[in-house]
XYZ file of C-alpha atoms in Angstrom:
669
model
C -24.749 118.034 -13.681
C -27.693 118.423 -11.468
C -29.961 115.857 -13.596
C -27.049 113.454 -13.849
C -26.731 113.166 -10.092
C -30.545 113.085 -9.626
C -30.534 110.070 -11.952
C -27.668 108.542 -9.995
C -29.475 108.940 -6.925
C -32.753 107.302 -8.498
C -30.699 104.361 -9.441
C -29.259 103.946 -6.136
C -31.812 104.898 -3.605
C -34.867 104.745 -5.806
C -34.545 101.434 -7.318
C -31.339 99.649 -6.073
C -32.240 100.191 -2.542
C -35.949 99.870 -2.777
C -35.454 96.558 -4.320
C -33.136 95.387 -1.445
C -35.639 96.493 1.286
C -37.948 93.701 -0.282
C -35.399 90.834 0.490
C -34.834 89.377 3.887
C -31.404 90.253 5.308
C -29.884 87.080 4.623
C -30.425 87.325 0.793
C -29.862 90.874 0.704
C -26.373 90.859 2.294
C -24.337 90.292 -0.806
C -25.890 92.897 -2.771
C -25.598 95.253 0.338
C -21.859 94.750 0.249
C -21.936 94.907 -3.663
C -23.907 98.414 -3.108
C -21.199 99.601 -0.323
C -18.461 98.446 -2.697
C -19.908 100.636 -5.938
C -20.311 103.697 -3.816
C -16.774 103.433 -2.321
C -15.352 103.350 -5.954
C -17.228 106.250 -7.166
C -17.616 108.094 -3.615
C -21.515 107.959 -3.757
C -22.229 108.932 -0.290
C -25.698 110.923 -0.303
C -23.952 114.200 0.346
C -21.740 113.787 -2.569
C -24.825 113.197 -4.618
C -26.444 116.456 -3.213
C -23.222 118.603 -3.467
C -21.829 117.118 -6.659
C -18.466 117.030 -4.888
C -16.606 113.828 -3.893
C -14.960 114.533 -0.421
C -16.467 111.904 1.786
C -14.165 109.187 0.834
C -10.967 111.087 1.121
C -11.832 112.543 4.177
C -12.955 109.314 5.513
C -9.508 107.998 4.167
C -7.777 110.710 6.181
C -9.570 109.814 9.505
C -8.616 105.926 8.829
C -5.093 107.030 8.461
C -5.066 109.461 11.576
C -6.390 106.119 13.572
C -4.032 103.873 12.190
C -1.042 106.292 13.169
C -2.171 105.984 16.592
C -1.643 102.305 16.680
C 1.322 100.620 18.367
C 1.622 98.621 15.234
C 0.162 100.744 12.027
C -0.679 98.587 9.140
C -0.462 100.173 5.720
C -3.647 98.254 4.407
C -5.936 99.484 7.326
C -7.052 102.695 5.808
C -7.968 101.326 2.556
C -9.945 98.346 4.051
C -11.545 100.505 6.728
C -12.724 103.146 4.419
C -13.974 100.585 2.222
C -15.912 98.754 5.179
C -17.172 102.168 6.181
C -19.310 102.319 3.091
C -20.442 99.029 3.450
C -21.619 99.867 6.946
C -23.639 102.986 5.656
C -25.040 100.593 2.821
C -26.291 98.435 5.705
C -27.446 101.141 7.844
C -29.632 102.469 4.812
C -30.955 98.956 4.475
C -31.822 98.604 8.085
C -33.323 101.878 8.157
C -36.012 100.413 5.279
C -37.020 97.662 7.789
C -37.847 100.039 10.773
C -39.369 99.167 13.060
C -39.730 95.698 12.043
C -36.213 94.922 12.181
C -36.534 95.156 16.042
C -39.213 92.270 16.233
C -36.972 89.439 15.100
C -33.827 90.717 16.896
C -32.199 89.952 20.217
C -30.892 92.979 22.215
C -28.215 92.968 24.643
C -28.012 96.128 26.732
C -25.843 97.708 29.532
C -26.926 100.873 31.377
C -30.984 100.640 30.911
C -31.496 100.591 34.501
C -29.847 103.948 34.977
C -32.278 105.457 32.436
C -35.348 103.645 34.086
C -34.276 105.100 37.457
C -33.876 108.686 36.097
C -37.510 108.388 34.384
C -38.752 107.208 37.793
C -37.282 110.133 39.601
C -38.323 112.587 36.806
C -34.749 113.527 35.868
C -34.227 114.321 32.337
C -31.185 112.765 30.401
C -29.267 113.747 27.419
C -27.791 110.959 25.721
C -24.983 111.998 23.067
C -24.611 109.360 20.442
C -22.840 109.174 17.029
C -23.542 108.263 13.496
C -22.381 104.769 14.299
C -23.661 101.427 13.095
C -27.434 100.555 14.167
C -28.252 103.851 15.741
C -32.051 103.554 15.244
C -32.666 100.013 16.062
C -31.492 100.593 19.843
C -33.840 103.874 19.876
C -36.650 101.762 18.883
C -35.912 99.087 21.658
C -35.717 101.644 24.346
C -38.852 103.158 23.571
C -40.306 99.699 23.941
C -39.001 99.568 27.565
C -41.208 102.467 28.408
C -38.812 105.373 28.025
C -39.701 108.440 26.266
C -37.061 109.000 23.617
C -36.895 112.352 21.664
C -34.319 112.285 18.878
C -32.965 115.405 17.754
C -32.668 115.707 13.895
C -31.975 118.566 11.320
C -34.094 119.482 8.237
C -30.915 120.276 6.023
C -31.301 116.825 4.416
C -34.546 118.139 2.979
C -32.949 121.345 1.308
C -33.467 122.058 -2.469
C -29.941 120.182 -3.352
C -30.807 116.886 -2.160
C -32.163 114.421 -4.915
C -35.703 113.636 -4.470
C -35.089 109.855 -4.230
C -32.838 110.539 -1.191
C -35.071 113.009 0.465
C -37.817 110.544 0.118
C -35.517 107.903 1.504
C -34.754 110.321 4.741
C -38.520 111.117 5.031
C -39.742 107.579 5.171
C -36.945 106.869 7.653
C -37.926 109.567 9.914
C -41.678 108.997 9.796
C -41.337 105.423 10.343
C -39.014 105.785 13.388
C -41.187 108.617 14.773
C -44.124 106.266 14.874
C -41.947 103.798 16.551
C -40.716 106.143 19.369
C -44.199 107.389 20.117
C -45.031 109.192 22.654
C -41.625 110.525 22.127
C -40.631 111.278 18.455
C -38.066 112.772 15.949
C -37.804 116.573 16.049
C -35.646 119.141 13.924
C -33.521 121.207 16.067
C -34.104 124.293 13.854
C -37.766 124.561 14.904
C -37.873 122.718 18.540
C -35.059 123.909 20.824
C -37.286 124.890 23.684
C -39.116 121.886 23.116
C -36.014 119.680 23.984
C -35.584 121.862 27.074
C -39.165 121.237 28.426
C -39.205 117.746 27.471
C -35.665 117.181 29.880
C -37.454 119.147 32.458
C -40.016 116.660 32.198
C -37.875 113.977 32.716
C -37.769 112.395 29.269
C -34.831 111.551 27.059
C -33.467 113.795 24.370
C -30.732 111.999 22.059
C -28.630 114.080 20.138
C -25.492 113.618 18.023
C -22.326 114.306 19.480
C -19.834 113.871 16.870
C -20.389 117.152 14.978
C -17.554 119.909 15.048
C -17.808 123.049 16.613
C -18.788 126.006 14.234
C -16.491 128.193 16.044
C -14.007 128.410 18.907
C -16.082 130.396 21.233
C -18.901 128.092 21.062
C -17.828 124.707 21.699
C -17.168 121.990 24.255
C -13.623 121.014 24.834
C -13.290 117.181 24.993
C -10.741 114.689 24.649
C -11.114 112.689 21.356
C -9.035 109.770 20.201
C -6.313 111.202 22.453
C -6.311 114.806 21.252
C -8.304 117.540 22.872
C -11.017 118.731 20.343
C -13.553 121.213 20.159
C -17.205 119.724 19.715
C -20.418 121.212 18.790
C -21.963 122.492 22.086
C -25.460 121.377 21.799
C -25.623 118.389 24.247
C -23.695 120.323 26.839
C -26.336 123.442 26.304
C -29.137 121.214 26.441
C -27.878 119.565 29.819
C -27.047 122.918 31.364
C -30.277 124.612 30.381
C -32.527 121.723 31.810
C -30.254 121.101 34.588
C -30.431 117.335 34.201
C -28.129 114.280 33.275
C -26.163 113.720 30.519
C -24.421 110.379 29.266
C -23.858 108.403 26.036
C -25.614 105.738 23.626
C -24.608 103.666 21.180
C -26.049 100.766 19.304
C -24.286 98.119 16.870
C -24.991 94.711 15.647
C -23.041 91.757 16.200
C -23.639 87.815 15.205
C -25.666 87.423 18.273
C -27.933 90.422 17.976
C -27.786 94.113 18.523
C -25.815 95.665 21.494
C -26.740 98.825 23.289
C -24.420 100.635 25.391
C -25.551 103.503 27.788
C -22.979 104.950 29.966
C -24.076 106.031 33.605
C -25.381 109.664 33.199
C -24.380 112.101 35.832
C -24.759 116.103 36.096
C -22.342 118.341 33.907
C -20.944 119.556 37.400
C -19.937 116.184 38.100
C -17.859 115.769 34.736
C -20.916 114.187 32.850
C -19.823 115.386 29.350
C -16.262 114.188 29.844
C -17.563 110.761 31.052
C -19.981 110.618 28.206
C -17.556 111.338 25.549
C -15.181 108.995 26.887
C -17.483 106.159 26.353
C -18.486 107.494 23.061
C -14.902 107.751 21.589
C -13.570 104.517 22.856
C -16.177 102.596 21.227
C -15.655 104.700 17.805
C -11.841 104.050 18.441
C -12.444 100.432 18.669
C -14.430 99.886 15.629
C -14.041 102.875 13.514
C -15.313 101.443 10.155
C -18.781 101.223 12.099
C -18.608 105.357 12.228
C -20.405 106.126 9.060
C -19.934 109.798 9.890
C -15.731 109.332 10.234
C -15.295 112.059 7.510
C -16.150 114.716 10.077
C -13.178 113.824 12.222
C -10.675 116.042 10.134
C -12.894 118.897 10.681
C -12.682 118.696 14.576
C -11.005 122.091 15.813
C -8.188 121.304 18.022
C -8.217 123.839 21.465
C -6.256 126.667 20.412
C -3.239 127.775 22.195
C -3.420 131.432 23.551
C 0.480 131.378 23.135
C 1.954 128.825 20.726
C 5.251 127.358 22.066
C 8.675 128.329 20.684
C 10.324 125.636 18.521
C 12.006 123.231 20.674
C 15.346 123.741 19.028
C 15.394 127.182 20.321
C 14.500 126.205 23.903
C 17.005 123.282 24.018
C 20.051 125.338 22.621
C 21.236 128.947 23.460
C 20.117 131.615 20.690
C 22.760 131.352 17.782
C 24.982 134.122 16.976
C 23.270 135.873 13.805
C 25.394 137.566 11.239
C 24.626 140.585 9.470
C 26.007 139.432 6.546
C 24.247 136.235 6.560
C 20.891 136.923 6.973
C 19.619 133.751 5.460
C 20.550 132.247 9.180
C 17.654 134.616 10.796
C 15.263 131.993 12.068
C 11.281 132.061 11.697
C 9.871 132.605 15.115
C 6.216 132.205 16.613
C 5.163 135.405 18.176
C 2.820 135.847 21.045
C 1.204 138.877 22.740
C 4.222 139.669 24.515
C 5.751 141.045 20.994
C 2.790 143.327 20.714
C 4.608 146.671 20.939
C 7.336 145.359 18.395
C 4.651 144.459 16.056
C 2.569 147.651 16.223
C 6.089 149.500 15.803
C 6.975 147.774 12.605
C 3.446 148.137 11.294
C 3.855 151.981 11.581
C 7.218 151.859 9.751
C 5.723 150.136 7.022
C 2.284 151.607 6.501
C 3.030 154.955 7.880
C 0.132 155.122 10.325
C -0.163 153.693 13.758
C -1.404 150.539 15.010
C -2.642 150.926 18.786
C -1.953 148.156 21.246
C -5.966 148.026 21.697
C -6.242 147.354 17.943
C -3.533 144.515 18.208
C -5.242 143.212 21.112
C -8.516 143.177 19.133
C -7.063 141.107 16.562
C -4.676 138.694 18.475
C -5.198 138.423 21.978
C -6.817 135.683 23.799
C -5.930 133.087 21.369
C -7.837 135.093 18.696
C -4.504 135.397 16.418
C -1.391 133.476 15.634
C 1.497 135.044 14.064
C 5.075 134.226 12.659
C 8.114 136.843 12.475
C 11.741 137.191 12.049
C 14.396 138.985 13.850
C 17.785 140.286 12.577
C 21.008 139.803 13.834
C 20.636 142.769 16.460
C 17.171 141.138 17.613
C 14.883 143.384 15.867
C 11.573 142.380 14.477
C 11.861 143.015 10.717
C 9.336 140.442 9.339
C 5.583 139.489 10.506
C 2.798 137.216 9.291
C -0.371 137.403 11.200
C -3.678 135.563 11.122
C -6.943 135.643 13.031
C -9.013 132.561 13.426
C -12.494 132.506 11.361
C -15.171 129.738 11.428
C -15.791 128.876 7.651
C -18.670 126.738 5.639
C -18.495 125.327 2.058
C -21.390 123.440 1.449
C -22.447 121.168 4.454
C -18.793 121.203 5.748
C -17.967 123.741 8.679
C -14.159 124.077 9.479
C -12.109 126.696 11.306
C -9.636 128.509 8.959
C -7.653 131.881 9.247
C -7.840 135.321 7.877
C -4.350 136.351 7.024
C -3.296 140.166 7.570
C -0.536 142.383 8.635
C 1.987 140.780 6.546
C 4.953 143.166 6.873
C 8.766 143.111 5.790
C 11.182 145.963 6.699
C 12.079 147.906 3.389
C 15.893 147.392 3.839
C 15.572 143.454 3.613
C 12.880 143.086 1.455
C 15.307 141.785 -1.648
C 18.096 140.517 0.666
C 17.272 136.727 0.148
C 16.833 136.976 -3.730
C 14.220 134.524 -4.782
C 12.859 133.348 -1.395
C 13.000 136.279 0.892
C 11.767 137.213 4.282
C 8.133 137.321 3.047
C 8.472 133.582 1.571
C 10.105 132.344 4.664
C 7.679 133.861 7.438
C 4.482 132.992 5.458
C 5.818 129.436 4.478
C 6.562 128.853 8.219
C 3.239 130.071 9.150
C 1.427 127.704 6.764
C 3.533 124.657 7.482
C 2.899 124.793 11.141
C -0.851 125.761 11.150
C -2.680 125.376 8.058
C -3.807 122.283 5.902
C -4.962 118.790 6.430
C -2.505 117.702 8.804
C -2.621 120.939 10.887
C -5.293 122.659 13.276
C -6.564 124.917 10.566
C -8.060 124.125 7.163
C -6.629 127.027 4.977
C -6.347 130.627 5.072
C -7.428 133.537 3.086
C -6.966 137.023 2.801
C -6.728 140.223 0.670
C -2.957 140.779 -0.042
C -1.726 144.160 -1.810
C -0.486 143.581 -5.240
C 3.194 143.267 -4.382
C 2.364 140.406 -1.834
C -0.446 138.726 -4.121
C 2.009 138.325 -7.259
C 5.004 137.126 -4.893
C 2.643 134.872 -3.026
C 1.612 133.147 -6.347
C 4.968 133.004 -7.742
C 6.157 131.180 -4.612
C 3.220 128.716 -4.858
C 1.980 130.208 -1.499
C -1.284 132.109 -2.627
C -4.111 130.943 -5.066
C -6.446 133.883 -6.316
C -10.115 132.939 -5.946
C -12.222 136.050 -6.689
C -12.097 139.880 -7.382
C -13.443 142.137 -4.567
C -15.204 145.002 -6.208
C -16.192 148.650 -4.567
C -19.381 150.449 -5.597
C -20.681 153.701 -4.749
C -24.002 155.205 -5.053
C -25.983 158.338 -4.169
C -28.237 156.881 -1.370
C -31.583 158.584 -2.109
C -31.600 157.555 -5.942
C -30.779 154.057 -4.615
C -33.449 153.977 -2.066
C -36.049 154.897 -4.593
C -35.525 151.475 -6.302
C -37.516 149.500 -3.592
C -40.446 151.321 -2.326
C -40.463 148.715 0.877
C -37.453 150.713 1.836
C -39.045 153.676 2.674
C -42.076 151.822 4.819
C -39.801 149.401 6.407
C -39.104 149.506 10.123
C -35.669 150.021 11.137
C -34.575 149.405 14.798
C -30.798 149.211 16.286
C -29.794 145.593 17.417
C -27.788 145.695 20.815
C -25.602 142.663 20.743
C -24.936 142.972 24.236
C -28.226 141.699 24.944
C -29.242 137.888 25.071
C -32.552 138.267 23.035
C -31.094 140.391 20.125
C -28.222 137.749 19.985
C -30.792 135.051 19.560
C -32.787 136.638 16.948
C -29.515 137.339 14.973
C -28.646 133.599 15.286
C -31.820 132.601 13.897
C -30.841 134.497 10.565
C -27.670 132.914 10.716
C -29.069 129.498 10.538
C -31.248 130.481 7.571
C -28.403 132.003 5.716
C -26.248 128.850 6.470
C -29.101 126.729 5.021
C -29.068 128.853 2.012
C -25.667 129.011 1.209
C -25.255 125.398 1.842
C -27.689 124.794 -0.693
C -25.878 127.082 -3.278
C -22.478 125.528 -2.332
C -21.211 128.796 -1.444
C -17.884 129.221 0.737
C -18.330 131.926 3.439
C -16.458 132.840 6.821
C -19.492 132.422 9.084
C -21.000 135.275 10.586
C -22.936 134.881 14.102
C -23.672 136.927 17.136
C -20.422 136.382 18.721
C -18.537 137.143 15.643
C -20.423 140.225 14.877
C -20.213 141.346 18.346
C -16.528 141.209 18.404
C -16.109 142.639 14.888
C -18.402 145.589 15.196
C -19.275 146.188 18.938
C -15.805 145.634 20.314
C -13.725 147.353 17.659
C -11.770 149.799 19.176
C -11.914 152.618 16.725
C -14.462 152.555 14.301
C -18.106 153.435 14.345
C -20.542 150.871 13.367
C -24.249 150.782 13.392
C -26.237 147.642 13.392
C -29.678 147.662 12.334
C -32.652 144.953 12.224
C -35.056 145.379 9.061
C -38.661 144.462 9.788
C -41.188 144.876 6.824
C -44.239 147.142 7.000
C -47.428 145.201 7.614
C -51.111 145.693 7.682
C -51.494 143.074 10.682
C -52.306 144.230 14.298
C -49.911 146.410 16.100
C -49.081 143.614 18.922
C -48.227 141.317 15.892
C -45.769 142.828 13.640
C -44.236 141.048 10.799
C -41.054 138.820 11.476
C -37.835 141.106 10.652
C -36.361 140.183 7.249
C -32.447 140.329 8.419
C -29.927 142.571 9.834
C -27.195 144.775 8.224
C -24.004 146.757 9.713
C -23.095 150.132 8.549
C -19.894 152.021 9.117
C -20.333 155.808 9.389
C -17.559 158.360 8.507
C -19.304 161.784 9.576
C -16.408 164.139 8.132
C -16.812 162.763 4.552
C -20.329 161.707 4.786
C -19.601 158.098 3.835
C -21.696 155.237 4.978
C -20.173 151.642 4.129
C -22.210 148.754 4.037
C -20.295 146.405 5.662
C -22.238 143.191 6.197
C -25.787 141.579 6.475
C -27.297 138.653 7.968
C -30.557 136.839 6.629
C -31.817 134.510 4.111
C -30.671 134.685 0.723
C -33.687 136.461 -0.477
C -32.846 139.509 2.023
C -29.619 140.250 -0.450
C -31.660 141.403 -3.203
C -32.942 144.325 -1.210
C -30.304 144.946 1.228
C -28.972 147.826 -0.889
C -32.200 149.858 -0.844
C -32.378 149.299 2.731
C -29.002 150.522 3.702
C -29.492 153.492 1.225
C -32.584 154.447 3.343
C -30.789 154.179 6.647
C -27.723 156.141 5.072
C -29.919 158.970 3.675
C -32.477 159.424 6.035
C -31.348 158.109 9.647
C -27.333 158.683 9.429
C -27.363 161.532 6.982
C -24.817 159.996 4.785
C -23.843 161.364 1.125
C -22.371 158.258 -0.264
C -23.119 154.814 0.158
C -20.263 152.292 -0.484
C -20.269 148.271 -0.705
C -17.136 146.131 -1.283
C -18.164 142.674 -2.283
C -17.143 139.519 -4.355
C -18.290 138.579 -7.840
C -20.746 136.026 -6.169
C -22.576 138.929 -4.353
C -22.581 140.944 -7.622
C -24.982 138.255 -8.991
C -27.344 138.384 -6.290
C -27.738 142.141 -6.366
C -30.475 143.626 -8.910
C -28.246 144.404 -12.085
C -30.210 147.610 -12.764
C -28.777 148.969 -9.228
C -25.360 148.339 -9.889
C -25.501 150.035 -13.164
C -26.699 152.965 -11.217
C -23.327 153.041 -9.253
C -21.493 156.417 -9.636
C -18.034 154.435 -9.430
C -17.259 150.533 -9.577
C -13.588 149.906 -9.023
C -11.197 146.714 -8.389
C -10.621 147.146 -4.796
C -8.405 144.262 -4.463
C -8.204 140.305 -4.936
C -9.082 137.736 -2.488
C -6.499 134.650 -2.191
C -6.202 131.510 -0.464
C -3.237 129.607 0.932
C -4.005 126.080 -0.470
C -4.678 124.804 -3.933
C -7.112 122.336 -2.599
C -9.959 122.134 0.062
C -11.461 119.133 1.329
C -9.803 117.376 -1.471
C -11.273 119.556 -4.081
C -9.218 122.264 -6.243
C -10.032 125.694 -5.142
C -10.236 126.561 -8.805
C -13.527 124.709 -8.914
C -14.764 127.497 -6.135
C -13.826 130.229 -8.009
C -16.689 132.783 -7.947
C -18.305 131.027 -4.845
C -16.382 132.921 -2.554
C -18.803 135.149 -0.429
C -16.842 138.155 1.154
C -17.747 141.601 1.992
C -15.691 144.624 3.186
C -16.683 143.360 6.990
C -14.384 140.174 6.307
C -11.314 142.471 5.938
C -9.572 143.761 9.130
C -9.000 147.292 7.683
C -12.157 148.700 6.900
């Protein structure tokens, strides 16, 4: 499959596009349109060629459908035509990229807002310009650089990972090199390596241009903006840079018309003066005016809505008095949307079902402050008899990042479990939750969880759950396991304090490495970062977790220690001597040795007698087979399931055995 995709990309980028670059635009235009139409038919965006997954076209179509629905006079043909035009626009942009910087030598430019940037430069005030992947993005930047402005463009190194076909990588490399030379003394710099550089540049009165049409990866790290009439959470990079450098922020767009290139720069102001909101308002207005020119329109369905801390009650319940519910007609009991006010009843139902208590602190840890959502059902006497809960989780599959939920606390009182025959209370509260919150037309992409056997089988029978991977539990004697890796005994281990900014920054560096590696392997995983680990392990109200960074032994000078390999979390139960490896963060290469490092900590630091690991099948493939064979026990712990048969337009069956889940992804360990 990989060789076929590389061959297709070579035909497209290596031959067709390269041949087009030799023609003047007037001669090349029919072939540019033809290339866009062919790419539309087979969904041959560079990301689909890299991932082998055709998701860009359906996601773009969905965006255009959403745009069409917001029009006063929707037209059924617009989503099709605008999606096709988006592919033609992308083809034109890639043709223009082969002509940089010469395309600017023979073109006319019409600019609004240039004087504001020149004024800021004169006053040594840096400006963050939020832009979008829209029409002729790069031609306008070259024009601004030629006006004496120092332009620093924020890029990413993701397009150069191992998955990207060589011909596509060469296209990007040539484009970035030519653009970097044209922007001198500014340039193009990868965000992964130059965050401090951008801050310094802004403090020196330079301009930093950064894409602002990327979705937030987590509700805890996001910028709230209004986008196409709805409150959305966007990636926080532009606002973070503006706040860090105490500079101005505005927006920038460039597009081509018959009379030449047009450049629109909104008036930059400070964050305190609502600069972020004003910049996004100018940006999204132009994208709404010409959505087909937005060649990253497939991102729109992944934008996170601003979560409601307390979901509203259904309108029908607010508009009318509560119905009189009959004990003999339980199918009249409505599905309700629960809030923090119902916490005590949820805890009582939990203890009744599972025979051990749920503290109010534990409920708050999961559901309070907008972290969780829940549906429920009350009987004719108003007692809570069913509950279906979930907590928000940032997720990634390939290069796509989105927000889903982790399902938990699925409970039905014993006396009514079978009262509705085929579609009982479980099905009704589950379906009520899924229809309101999950899926392409709702705020969150999908849910995942670890149902018990009864709930899992019932969920599959009702077409509410689809199994994706098995979760295994292994047990080892730690001394024997640690002996497999000599470096485990010589490595340096030190605790991480996630209440300290420096340790959080270190952890997020490893998160970025892990994200790149997982993207290259097309793995699906709930994203870990410092914020999530702090909440999951530091703020847990009951369990004792220990977080360690692992630094390899080095022969270097004492003042130049080797860079840490990664970090891991252990849960210690002193009364049993059990240490559980809950989770780890680091490059994928760290996984191959993480068991030995955890075993060393278990045996020699925490004085544990047994090391346990819960993990999915894909994790097992990344661990040394000989080490797995040394396990004293290996049992099937549970099965992970998801709430939808498709994800981003692809069947989850194709994702089986790509789900990366550990014990830390449960809410009960």
